[in-house]
Short mmCIF file of C-alpha atoms in Angstrom, two decimals:
data_model
loop_
_atom_site.label_atom_id
_atom_site.label_comp_id
_atom_site.label_asym_id
_atom_site.label_seq_id
_atom_site.Cartn_x
_atom_site.Cartn_y
_atom_site.Cartn_z
CA MET P 1 -16.68 9.95 2.73
CA SER P 2 -14.67 6.72 2.94
CA THR P 3 -13.76 4.05 0.49
CA ALA P 4 -14.85 0.41 0.54
CA GLY P 5 -12.58 -1.45 2.88
CA HIS P 6 -13.52 -5.08 2.29
CA PRO P 7 -11.11 -7.90 1.37
CA THR P 8 -10.57 -8.38 -2.33
CA PRO P 9 -13.08 -10.95 -3.71
CA ASP P 10 -11.88 -14.10 -5.30
CA PRO P 11 -11.25 -13.44 -9.03
CA ALA P 12 -13.48 -16.37 -9.93
CA ASP P 13 -16.40 -14.64 -8.28
CA ARG P 14 -16.08 -11.42 -10.28
CA PRO P 15 -17.83 -10.65 -13.55
CA ALA P 16 -15.64 -11.23 -16.57
CA ASP P 17 -15.23 -7.50 -17.32
CA ARG P 18 -13.78 -6.91 -13.81
CA ARG P 19 -11.17 -9.54 -14.47
CA ALA P 20 -9.92 -7.58 -17.44
CA ASP P 21 -6.90 -5.35 -17.21
CA ARG P 22 -9.03 -2.17 -17.01
CA PRO P 23 -11.73 -1.02 -14.58
CA ALA P 24 -15.13 -2.08 -15.82
CA ASP P 25 -16.60 1.44 -15.50
CA GLN P 26 -13.55 3.48 -16.37
CA ASP P 27 -15.61 5.42 -18.90
CA ALA P 28 -18.08 6.62 -16.22
CA ALA P 29 -18.70 10.39 -16.26
CA GLY P 30 -16.73 12.34 -13.80
CA LEU P 31 -13.29 13.83 -13.24
CA VAL P 32 -10.44 11.50 -12.23
CA ILE P 33 -7.01 13.06 -11.82
CA ALA P 34 -4.25 10.48 -11.77
CA LEU P 35 -1.15 11.90 -10.15
CA ASP P 36 1.95 9.70 -10.22
CA GLY P 37 5.58 10.31 -9.50
CA THR P 38 8.69 9.67 -7.53
CA SER P 39 9.01 9.76 -3.75
CA GLY P 40 9.42 13.24 -2.40
CA SER P 41 8.31 14.99 -5.52
CA GLY P 42 5.30 16.56 -3.79
CA LYS P 43 2.51 14.14 -4.85
CA SER P 44 0.67 14.18 -1.52
CA SER P 45 0.69 17.93 -0.94
CA THR P 46 -0.12 18.59 -4.57
CA SER P 47 -2.93 16.01 -4.77
CA ARG P 48 -4.57 17.28 -1.57
CA GLY P 49 -4.24 20.87 -2.75
CA VAL P 50 -5.77 20.12 -6.06
CA ALA P 51 -8.66 18.11 -4.53
CA ALA P 52 -9.41 20.85 -2.04
CA ARG P 53 -9.36 23.56 -4.68
CA LEU P 54 -11.64 21.67 -7.11
CA GLY P 55 -13.92 20.08 -4.44
CA LEU P 56 -12.84 16.54 -5.29
CA ALA P 57 -12.29 13.47 -3.16
CA TYR P 58 -8.67 12.35 -2.53
CA LEU P 59 -7.07 8.94 -2.30
CA ASP P 60 -3.48 8.24 -1.16
CA THR P 61 -2.68 4.77 -2.53
CA GLY P 62 0.80 4.95 -0.99
CA ALA P 63 -0.85 4.99 2.47
CA GLN P 64 -2.60 1.76 1.62
CA PHE P 65 0.68 0.04 0.86
CA ARG P 66 2.14 1.48 4.02
CA ALA P 67 -0.80 0.28 6.02
CA VAL P 68 -0.37 -3.33 4.79
CA THR P 69 3.34 -3.04 5.57
CA TRP P 70 2.68 -1.72 9.07
CA TRP P 71 0.26 -4.58 9.75
CA LEU P 72 2.76 -7.18 8.53
CA LEU P 73 5.47 -5.70 10.82
CA GLN P 74 3.00 -5.80 13.73
CA GLN P 75 2.49 -9.51 13.03
CA GLY P 76 6.28 -10.15 13.01
CA VAL P 77 6.26 -11.12 9.32
CA ASP P 78 9.55 -10.95 7.41
CA VAL P 79 8.60 -8.53 4.57
CA HIS P 80 11.18 -10.22 2.31
CA ASP P 81 9.35 -13.54 2.64
CA THR P 82 7.20 -12.99 -0.47
CA THR P 83 5.28 -16.28 -0.01
CA ARG P 84 4.24 -15.34 3.45
CA VAL P 85 3.41 -11.79 2.46
CA ALA P 86 1.33 -12.98 -0.46
CA ALA P 87 -0.61 -15.40 1.73
CA LEU P 88 -1.53 -12.66 4.17
CA ALA P 89 -2.29 -9.90 1.67
CA ASP P 90 -6.08 -10.20 2.01
CA THR P 91 -6.08 -10.47 5.79
CA PRO P 92 -6.06 -6.85 7.19
CA ARG P 93 -9.24 -4.77 6.72
CA LEU P 94 -8.36 -1.36 5.28
CA VAL P 95 -10.53 1.70 5.01
CA SER P 96 -9.29 4.89 3.38
CA GLY P 97 -10.85 8.27 4.14
CA THR P 98 -11.03 10.48 1.09
CA ASP P 99 -11.40 14.00 2.61
CA PRO P 100 -8.38 15.95 1.34
CA GLY P 101 -8.51 18.17 4.44
CA ALA P 102 -8.18 15.25 6.83
CA PRO P 103 -7.34 12.01 5.07
CA THR P 104 -7.36 8.90 7.25
CA ILE P 105 -6.59 5.23 6.97
CA THR P 106 -7.56 2.50 9.39
CA VAL P 107 -6.45 -1.14 9.71
CA ASP P 108 -9.00 -3.38 11.38
CA GLY P 109 -10.62 -0.27 12.80
CA GLU P 110 -7.44 1.28 14.18
CA ASP P 111 -6.31 4.71 12.85
CA VAL P 112 -2.72 4.19 11.59
CA SER P 113 -2.25 7.53 9.83
CA GLY P 114 0.72 8.26 12.15
CA PRO P 115 2.41 4.89 12.57
CA ILE P 116 2.58 4.17 8.82
CA ARG P 117 5.03 7.13 8.45
CA SER P 118 7.62 5.55 10.79
CA GLU P 119 11.17 4.70 9.76
CA ALA P 120 10.41 1.00 10.14
CA VAL P 121 7.58 1.26 7.60
CA ASN P 122 9.65 3.47 5.33
CA ALA P 123 12.38 0.76 5.18
CA ALA P 124 9.93 -2.08 4.59
CA VAL P 125 7.26 -0.74 2.24
CA SER P 126 9.18 -1.25 -1.09
CA PRO P 127 9.44 -5.07 -0.86
CA VAL P 128 5.85 -5.34 0.26
CA SER P 129 4.66 -3.13 -2.63
CA ALA P 130 6.43 -5.40 -5.13
CA VAL P 131 4.39 -8.47 -4.16
CA PRO P 132 1.76 -9.05 -6.89
CA GLU P 133 -0.86 -10.35 -4.45
CA VAL P 134 -0.59 -7.15 -2.43
CA ARG P 135 -0.93 -5.00 -5.50
CA ALA P 136 -3.90 -6.99 -6.79
CA ARG P 137 -5.76 -6.69 -3.44
CA LEU P 138 -5.12 -2.92 -3.25
CA LEU P 139 -5.91 -2.36 -6.90
CA ALA P 140 -9.47 -3.64 -6.23
CA LEU P 141 -9.85 -1.25 -3.31
CA GLN P 142 -8.47 1.68 -5.36
CA ARG P 143 -10.78 1.07 -8.27
CA ALA P 144 -13.72 0.72 -5.81
CA ALA P 145 -12.80 4.16 -4.30
CA ILE P 146 -12.71 5.77 -7.68
CA SER P 147 -15.98 4.21 -8.76
CA GLU P 148 -17.59 5.40 -5.55
CA ALA P 149 -16.40 8.97 -6.16
CA LEU P 150 -17.73 8.93 -9.69
CA ALA P 151 -21.04 7.47 -8.57
CA THR P 152 -21.58 10.39 -6.30
CA GLY P 153 -20.66 12.84 -9.02
CA ARG P 154 -17.85 14.27 -6.97
CA GLY P 155 -14.76 13.05 -8.79
CA ILE P 156 -11.40 12.28 -7.26
CA VAL P 157 -7.62 12.90 -7.22
CA VAL P 158 -5.66 9.70 -6.82
CA GLU P 159 -1.98 9.70 -6.12
CA GLY P 160 0.55 6.92 -6.45
CA ARG P 161 2.99 5.33 -8.82
CA ASP P 162 0.77 3.43 -11.24
CA ILE P 163 -2.51 5.32 -11.22
CA GLY P 164 -2.46 6.50 -14.84
CA SER P 165 -0.79 3.33 -16.15
CA VAL P 166 -2.66 0.60 -14.25
CA VAL P 167 -5.28 1.71 -11.76
CA TRP P 168 -7.29 4.05 -13.98
CA PRO P 169 -5.73 4.37 -17.46
CA ALA P 170 -8.74 6.31 -18.77
CA ALA P 171 -8.28 9.17 -16.30
CA PRO P 172 -8.94 12.34 -18.31
CA VAL P 173 -6.10 14.14 -16.38
CA LYS P 174 -2.78 12.36 -15.92
CA VAL P 175 0.19 13.98 -14.30
CA TYR P 176 3.68 12.74 -13.57
CA LEU P 177 5.66 14.63 -10.93
CA HIS P 178 9.40 14.39 -10.39
CA ALA P 179 12.13 16.55 -8.93
CA ASP P 180 15.85 16.74 -8.48
CA ALA P 181 16.95 14.12 -5.95
CA SER P 182 18.58 16.61 -3.65
CA ALA P 183 15.56 18.83 -3.62
CA ARG P 184 13.32 15.84 -2.84
CA ALA P 185 15.66 14.83 -0.02
CA ALA P 186 15.63 18.32 1.50
CA ARG P 187 11.82 18.33 1.46
CA ARG P 188 11.53 14.87 2.98
CA ALA P 189 14.10 15.67 5.64
CA THR P 190 12.14 18.77 6.61
CA GLU P 191 8.91 16.73 6.77
CA GLU P 192 10.60 14.21 9.00
CA GLY P 193 11.83 16.83 11.44
CA GLY P 194 15.38 17.42 10.32
CA SER P 195 16.74 14.01 9.31
CA ASP P 196 20.04 13.77 7.41
CA PRO P 197 19.39 15.03 3.85
CA SER P 198 22.25 12.94 2.46
CA ALA P 199 20.99 9.72 3.94
CA THR P 200 17.42 10.62 2.89
CA GLU P 201 18.59 11.26 -0.70
CA GLN P 202 20.19 7.78 -0.80
CA SER P 203 17.02 6.23 0.55
CA LEU P 204 14.89 7.98 -2.06
CA LEU P 205 17.17 6.93 -4.89
CA ALA P 206 17.04 3.32 -3.68
CA ARG P 207 13.23 3.53 -3.55
CA ASP P 208 13.16 4.93 -7.12
CA ALA P 209 15.24 1.97 -8.28
CA ILE P 210 12.98 -0.61 -6.66
CA ASP P 211 9.76 1.11 -7.83
CA SER P 212 10.99 1.51 -11.41
CA THR P 213 12.29 -2.02 -11.92
CA ARG P 214 9.73 -4.22 -10.10
CA ALA P 215 7.98 -6.76 -12.32
CA THR P 216 4.45 -5.82 -11.35
CA ALA P 217 3.15 -2.22 -12.10
CA PRO P 218 6.46 -0.40 -12.08
CA LEU P 219 6.72 3.31 -11.68
CA VAL P 220 6.46 4.81 -15.20
CA ARG P 221 5.14 7.96 -16.85
CA ALA P 222 1.75 6.91 -18.13
CA ASP P 223 0.79 7.42 -21.78
CA GLY P 224 -0.65 10.89 -22.12
CA ALA P 225 0.60 12.14 -18.76
CA VAL P 226 1.81 15.68 -18.42
CA GLU P 227 5.25 15.69 -16.82
CA ILE P 228 6.02 18.42 -14.28
CA ASP P 229 9.47 18.95 -12.69
CA THR P 230 8.58 20.42 -9.29
CA THR P 231 12.11 21.41 -8.40
CA PRO P 232 11.81 25.18 -9.22
CA PHE P 233 8.21 25.64 -8.18
CA THR P 234 6.38 26.37 -4.93
CA LEU P 235 3.59 24.03 -3.84
CA ASP P 236 0.97 26.59 -4.83
CA GLU P 237 2.48 26.90 -8.28
CA VAL P 238 2.43 23.14 -8.87
CA VAL P 239 -1.17 22.91 -7.57
CA GLY P 240 -2.05 25.74 -9.93
CA GLN P 241 -0.55 23.95 -12.90
CA VAL P 242 -2.50 20.76 -12.20
CA VAL P 243 -5.75 22.68 -11.58
CA GLY P 244 -5.17 24.42 -14.93
CA LEU P 245 -4.85 21.06 -16.68
CA ALA P 246 -8.10 19.84 -15.11
CA GLU P 247 -10.01 22.98 -16.02
CA ALA P 248 -8.78 22.73 -19.59
CA VAL P 249 -10.01 19.17 -19.84
CA GLU P 250 -13.39 20.03 -18.36
CA ALA P 251 -13.79 23.00 -20.72
CA ARG P 252 -13.42 20.58 -23.65
CA THR P 253 -16.11 18.19 -22.42
#
């Protein structure tokens, strides 16, 4: 199953309720798990594990921001030129696959799942993510993906930094993951094939600072989110905690 990948419509062409600061159908039946947190805290692995265990779809919103960043770099755009980035925000066609076992993302039909994890994209994604026009375009795609999952009755796990606070505030399960900076750096260094943990830690802390202080949709713990420090736990233990939260919510409905 894949999400809608069309450019964001002009706001003037949308119904009034879709211009509001909430998804129009956020009260639709179905399970939405909003999983936010800091870089390297285990969001992706946890989200995919939870989605697989519960039979839900999965959406990596960070991959969408990386995909836009990758495209801008391919075009030779200075990612610090906010005017230029804003003007091009609607140009690339993005499609996100929502299979937790094999998530994909394409830009104009090209699979960029690998290239978006490059060092060049790592270094450029924060300034791109802070541009309001980029966030607005991707917000529309993210809400469309959630609506699609709910319409099929499947439900979805969505990971990012503003899912519970901005993208889908009515999610019945909200989780905020974080971990000790050194632990996050060690995990990320391992994922990247043995990069310098010290340099990785500084990069993560810099990303935290940018994400937490940007003017549009900063990284915050959403109201009602359960906070989990993943530092002392294995991946299976963290997945189990989130699954337990979801099962408790479903038992009450």
